[in-house]
């Protein structure tokens, strides 16, 4: 058996369903892998954790992969598995009807007071014909609790919100929440979950990672083909989290987000890098060939 520790990007939730199914159905063990899912107690620096030998593989988003590589970290992405609609969430009573109405608003985002929130919101404002600078926004850090930040009047808009989670959550809590999608307002669509490791581990454990992807793909097939059984597996693994109306709604919104296409293109990362460089999120462009490979998913 090969021990494989997978670091989650957030607390255990329906986004991680393919891996839970592989565990519960015994497919990982049948393939010779003992998979451990590591749920972070707080925000996880996955690249450092991999470098320290605390895990072999982790889940992140394309934006963070590019950030890490631009800093010079030894990291490589090799598969995506989920693609949701992400963007900026707001409450309709905040006086926002279109993106340029966000000028001067308070932005909630986990990296505050870093440049990420104003870069996203500012791009949307300009795409809608408005004008602004980063100093036109107040920066709020309420961790990943986007909905709470809006409901507690700590912020006017929240990013980065996933439509299948935060928007569903906010509406369930009885508020009139709305959403500007990244892809509709000039921001590269980076609301995708990908797998990363180090280049050295990718070479050393290539067969293990190949097997990981095969079982992950089988899990995604199962989710789409047997949704009721997939729901039951998740509910059991999470101690009946789907017994609530909100848990069920988030689960149902997440299932369509699992993709059969694990690859990512050079054009996509080129666009993402260009936007990040333009908004001072990275100092230099590392180039996709230095941090992403489709070798395991396109053969």
mmCIF file with all atom_site columns, C-alpha atoms in Angstrom, residues 198-274:
data_model
loop_
_atom_site.group_PDB
_atom_site.id
_atom_site.type_symbol
_atom_site.label_atom_id
_atom_site.label_alt_id
_atom_site.label_comp_id
_atom_site.label_asym_id
_atom_site.label_entity_id
_atom_site.label_seq_id
_atom_site.pdbx_PDB_ins_code
_atom_site.Cartn_x
_atom_site.Cartn_y
_atom_site.Cartn_z
_atom_site.occupancy
_atom_site.B_iso_or_equiv
_atom_site.pdbx_formal_charge
_atom_site.auth_seq_id
_atom_site.auth_comp_id
_atom_site.auth_asym_id
_atom_site.auth_atom_id
_atom_site.pdbx_PDB_model_num
ATOM 1  C CA . UNK A 1 198 ? 6.132   19.269 -6.131  1.00 0.00 ? 198 UNK A CA 1
ATOM 2  C CA . UNK A 1 199 ? 8.004   18.475 -9.372  1.00 0.00 ? 199 UNK A CA 1
ATOM 3  C CA . UNK A 1 200 ? 10.196  16.028 -7.457  1.00 0.00 ? 200 UNK A CA 1
ATOM 4  C CA . UNK A 1 201 ? 7.217   14.131 -6.045  1.00 0.00 ? 201 UNK A CA 1
ATOM 5  C CA . UNK A 1 202 ? 5.481   14.109 -9.426  1.00 0.00 ? 202 UNK A CA 1
ATOM 6  C CA . UNK A 1 203 ? 8.500   12.303 -10.882 1.00 0.00 ? 203 UNK A CA 1
ATOM 7  C CA . UNK A 1 204 ? 8.956   10.022 -7.882  1.00 0.00 ? 204 UNK A CA 1
ATOM 8  C CA . UNK A 1 205 ? 5.275   9.049  -7.475  1.00 0.00 ? 205 UNK A CA 1
ATOM 9  C CA . UNK A 1 206 ? 4.068   9.335  -11.049 1.00 0.00 ? 206 UNK A CA 1
ATOM 10 C CA . UNK A 1 207 ? 2.331   5.946  -11.018 1.00 0.00 ? 207 UNK A CA 1
ATOM 11 C CA . UNK A 1 208 ? 0.669   6.721  -7.682  1.00 0.00 ? 208 UNK A CA 1
ATOM 12 C CA . UNK A 1 209 ? -0.658  10.051 -8.971  1.00 0.00 ? 209 UNK A CA 1
ATOM 13 C CA . UNK A 1 210 ? -1.813  8.362  -12.157 1.00 0.00 ? 210 UNK A CA 1
ATOM 14 C CA . UNK A 1 211 ? -3.797  5.905  -10.041 1.00 0.00 ? 211 UNK A CA 1
ATOM 15 C CA . UNK A 1 212 ? -5.162  8.751  -7.922  1.00 0.00 ? 212 UNK A CA 1
ATOM 16 C CA . UNK A 1 213 ? -6.563  10.375 -11.057 1.00 0.00 ? 213 UNK A CA 1
ATOM 17 C CA . UNK A 1 214 ? -8.103  7.143  -12.307 1.00 0.00 ? 214 UNK A CA 1
ATOM 18 C CA . UNK A 1 215 ? -9.963  6.625  -9.031  1.00 0.00 ? 215 UNK A CA 1
ATOM 19 C CA . UNK A 1 216 ? -10.933 10.313 -8.905  1.00 0.00 ? 216 UNK A CA 1
ATOM 20 C CA . UNK A 1 217 ? -12.373 10.024 -12.409 1.00 0.00 ? 217 UNK A CA 1
ATOM 21 C CA . UNK A 1 218 ? -14.259 6.899  -11.426 1.00 0.00 ? 218 UNK A CA 1
ATOM 22 C CA . UNK A 1 219 ? -15.673 8.816  -8.466  1.00 0.00 ? 219 UNK A CA 1
ATOM 23 C CA . UNK A 1 220 ? -16.858 11.645 -10.704 1.00 0.00 ? 220 UNK A CA 1
ATOM 24 C CA . UNK A 1 221 ? -18.522 9.148  -13.042 1.00 0.00 ? 221 UNK A CA 1
ATOM 25 C CA . UNK A 1 222 ? -20.263 7.620  -10.028 1.00 0.00 ? 222 UNK A CA 1
ATOM 26 C CA . UNK A 1 223 ? -21.522 11.025 -8.830  1.00 0.00 ? 223 UNK A CA 1
ATOM 27 C CA . UNK A 1 224 ? -23.180 11.730 -12.169 1.00 0.00 ? 224 UNK A CA 1
ATOM 28 C CA . UNK A 1 225 ? -24.464 8.197  -12.755 1.00 0.00 ? 225 UNK A CA 1
ATOM 29 C CA . UNK A 1 226 ? -25.630 7.304  -9.238  1.00 0.00 ? 226 UNK A CA 1
ATOM 30 C CA . UNK A 1 227 ? -26.417 10.640 -7.542  1.00 0.00 ? 227 UNK A CA 1
ATOM 31 C CA . UNK A 1 228 ? -28.642 9.140  -4.833  1.00 0.00 ? 228 UNK A CA 1
ATOM 32 C CA . UNK A 1 229 ? -25.990 6.678  -3.693  1.00 0.00 ? 229 UNK A CA 1
ATOM 33 C CA . UNK A 1 230 ? -23.328 9.400  -3.901  1.00 0.00 ? 230 UNK A CA 1
ATOM 34 C CA . UNK A 1 231 ? -25.499 11.572 -1.672  1.00 0.00 ? 231 UNK A CA 1
ATOM 35 C CA . UNK A 1 232 ? -25.891 8.744  0.832   1.00 0.00 ? 232 UNK A CA 1
ATOM 36 C CA . UNK A 1 233 ? -22.124 8.169  0.927   1.00 0.00 ? 233 UNK A CA 1
ATOM 37 C CA . UNK A 1 234 ? -21.449 11.840 1.571   1.00 0.00 ? 234 UNK A CA 1
ATOM 38 C CA . UNK A 1 235 ? -24.159 12.054 4.221   1.00 0.00 ? 235 UNK A CA 1
ATOM 39 C CA . UNK A 1 236 ? -22.740 9.088  6.098   1.00 0.00 ? 236 UNK A CA 1
ATOM 40 C CA . UNK A 1 237 ? -19.155 10.346 5.847   1.00 0.00 ? 237 UNK A CA 1
ATOM 41 C CA . UNK A 1 238 ? -20.134 13.770 7.184   1.00 0.00 ? 238 UNK A CA 1
ATOM 42 C CA . UNK A 1 239 ? -22.448 12.520 9.949   1.00 0.00 ? 239 UNK A CA 1
ATOM 43 C CA . UNK A 1 240 ? -25.748 13.461 8.356   1.00 0.00 ? 240 UNK A CA 1
ATOM 44 C CA . UNK A 1 241 ? -24.813 16.954 7.152   1.00 0.00 ? 241 UNK A CA 1
ATOM 45 C CA . UNK A 1 242 ? -27.366 16.572 4.352   1.00 0.00 ? 242 UNK A CA 1
ATOM 46 C CA . UNK A 1 243 ? -30.228 16.202 6.789   1.00 0.00 ? 243 UNK A CA 1
ATOM 47 C CA . UNK A 1 244 ? -30.524 19.999 6.746   1.00 0.00 ? 244 UNK A CA 1
ATOM 48 C CA . UNK A 1 245 ? -32.199 21.867 3.911   1.00 0.00 ? 245 UNK A CA 1
ATOM 49 C CA . UNK A 1 246 ? -29.066 24.008 3.417   1.00 0.00 ? 246 UNK A CA 1
ATOM 50 C CA . UNK A 1 247 ? -26.739 21.015 3.277   1.00 0.00 ? 247 UNK A CA 1
ATOM 51 C CA . UNK A 1 248 ? -28.927 19.375 0.663   1.00 0.00 ? 248 UNK A CA 1
ATOM 52 C CA . UNK A 1 249 ? -29.119 22.567 -1.415  1.00 0.00 ? 249 UNK A CA 1
ATOM 53 C CA . UNK A 1 250 ? -25.326 23.005 -1.439  1.00 0.00 ? 250 UNK A CA 1
ATOM 54 C CA . UNK A 1 251 ? -24.851 19.366 -2.352  1.00 0.00 ? 251 UNK A CA 1
ATOM 55 C CA . UNK A 1 252 ? -27.314 19.591 -5.247  1.00 0.00 ? 252 UNK A CA 1
ATOM 56 C CA . UNK A 1 253 ? -25.667 22.774 -6.559  1.00 0.00 ? 253 UNK A CA 1
ATOM 57 C CA . UNK A 1 254 ? -22.199 21.207 -6.390  1.00 0.00 ? 254 UNK A CA 1
ATOM 58 C CA . UNK A 1 255 ? -22.833 17.943 -8.250  1.00 0.00 ? 255 UNK A CA 1
ATOM 59 C CA . UNK A 1 256 ? -22.990 19.561 -11.743 1.00 0.00 ? 256 UNK A CA 1
ATOM 60 C CA . UNK A 1 257 ? -19.635 21.276 -11.112 1.00 0.00 ? 257 UNK A CA 1
ATOM 61 C CA . UNK A 1 258 ? -17.519 18.112 -11.348 1.00 0.00 ? 258 UNK A CA 1
ATOM 62 C CA . UNK A 1 259 ? -15.810 18.046 -14.726 1.00 0.00 ? 259 UNK A CA 1
ATOM 63 C CA . UNK A 1 260 ? -14.753 15.174 -16.957 1.00 0.00 ? 260 UNK A CA 1
ATOM 64 C CA . UNK A 1 261 ? -11.993 17.292 -18.530 1.00 0.00 ? 261 UNK A CA 1
ATOM 65 C CA . UNK A 1 262 ? -9.004  17.278 -16.173 1.00 0.00 ? 262 UNK A CA 1
ATOM 66 C CA . UNK A 1 263 ? -6.752  19.268 -18.524 1.00 0.00 ? 263 UNK A CA 1
ATOM 67 C CA . UNK A 1 264 ? -6.042  23.011 -18.642 1.00 0.00 ? 264 UNK A CA 1
ATOM 68 C CA . UNK A 1 265 ? -4.761  24.999 -21.610 1.00 0.00 ? 265 UNK A CA 1
ATOM 69 C CA . UNK A 1 266 ? -1.758  27.237 -22.159 1.00 0.00 ? 266 UNK A CA 1
ATOM 70 C CA . UNK A 1 267 ? -4.089  29.984 -23.400 1.00 0.00 ? 267 UNK A CA 1
ATOM 71 C CA . UNK A 1 268 ? -6.030  29.867 -20.140 1.00 0.00 ? 268 UNK A CA 1
ATOM 72 C CA . UNK A 1 269 ? -2.938  30.271 -17.965 1.00 0.00 ? 269 UNK A CA 1
ATOM 73 C CA . UNK A 1 270 ? -1.557  32.933 -20.299 1.00 0.00 ? 270 UNK A CA 1
ATOM 74 C CA . UNK A 1 271 ? -4.699  35.005 -19.797 1.00 0.00 ? 271 UNK A CA 1
ATOM 75 C CA . UNK A 1 272 ? -4.625  34.458 -16.040 1.00 0.00 ? 272 UNK A CA 1
ATOM 76 C CA . UNK A 1 273 ? -0.946  35.423 -15.775 1.00 0.00 ? 273 UNK A CA 1
ATOM 77 C CA . UNK A 1 274 ? -1.494  38.566 -17.839 1.00 0.00 ? 274 UNK A CA 1
#
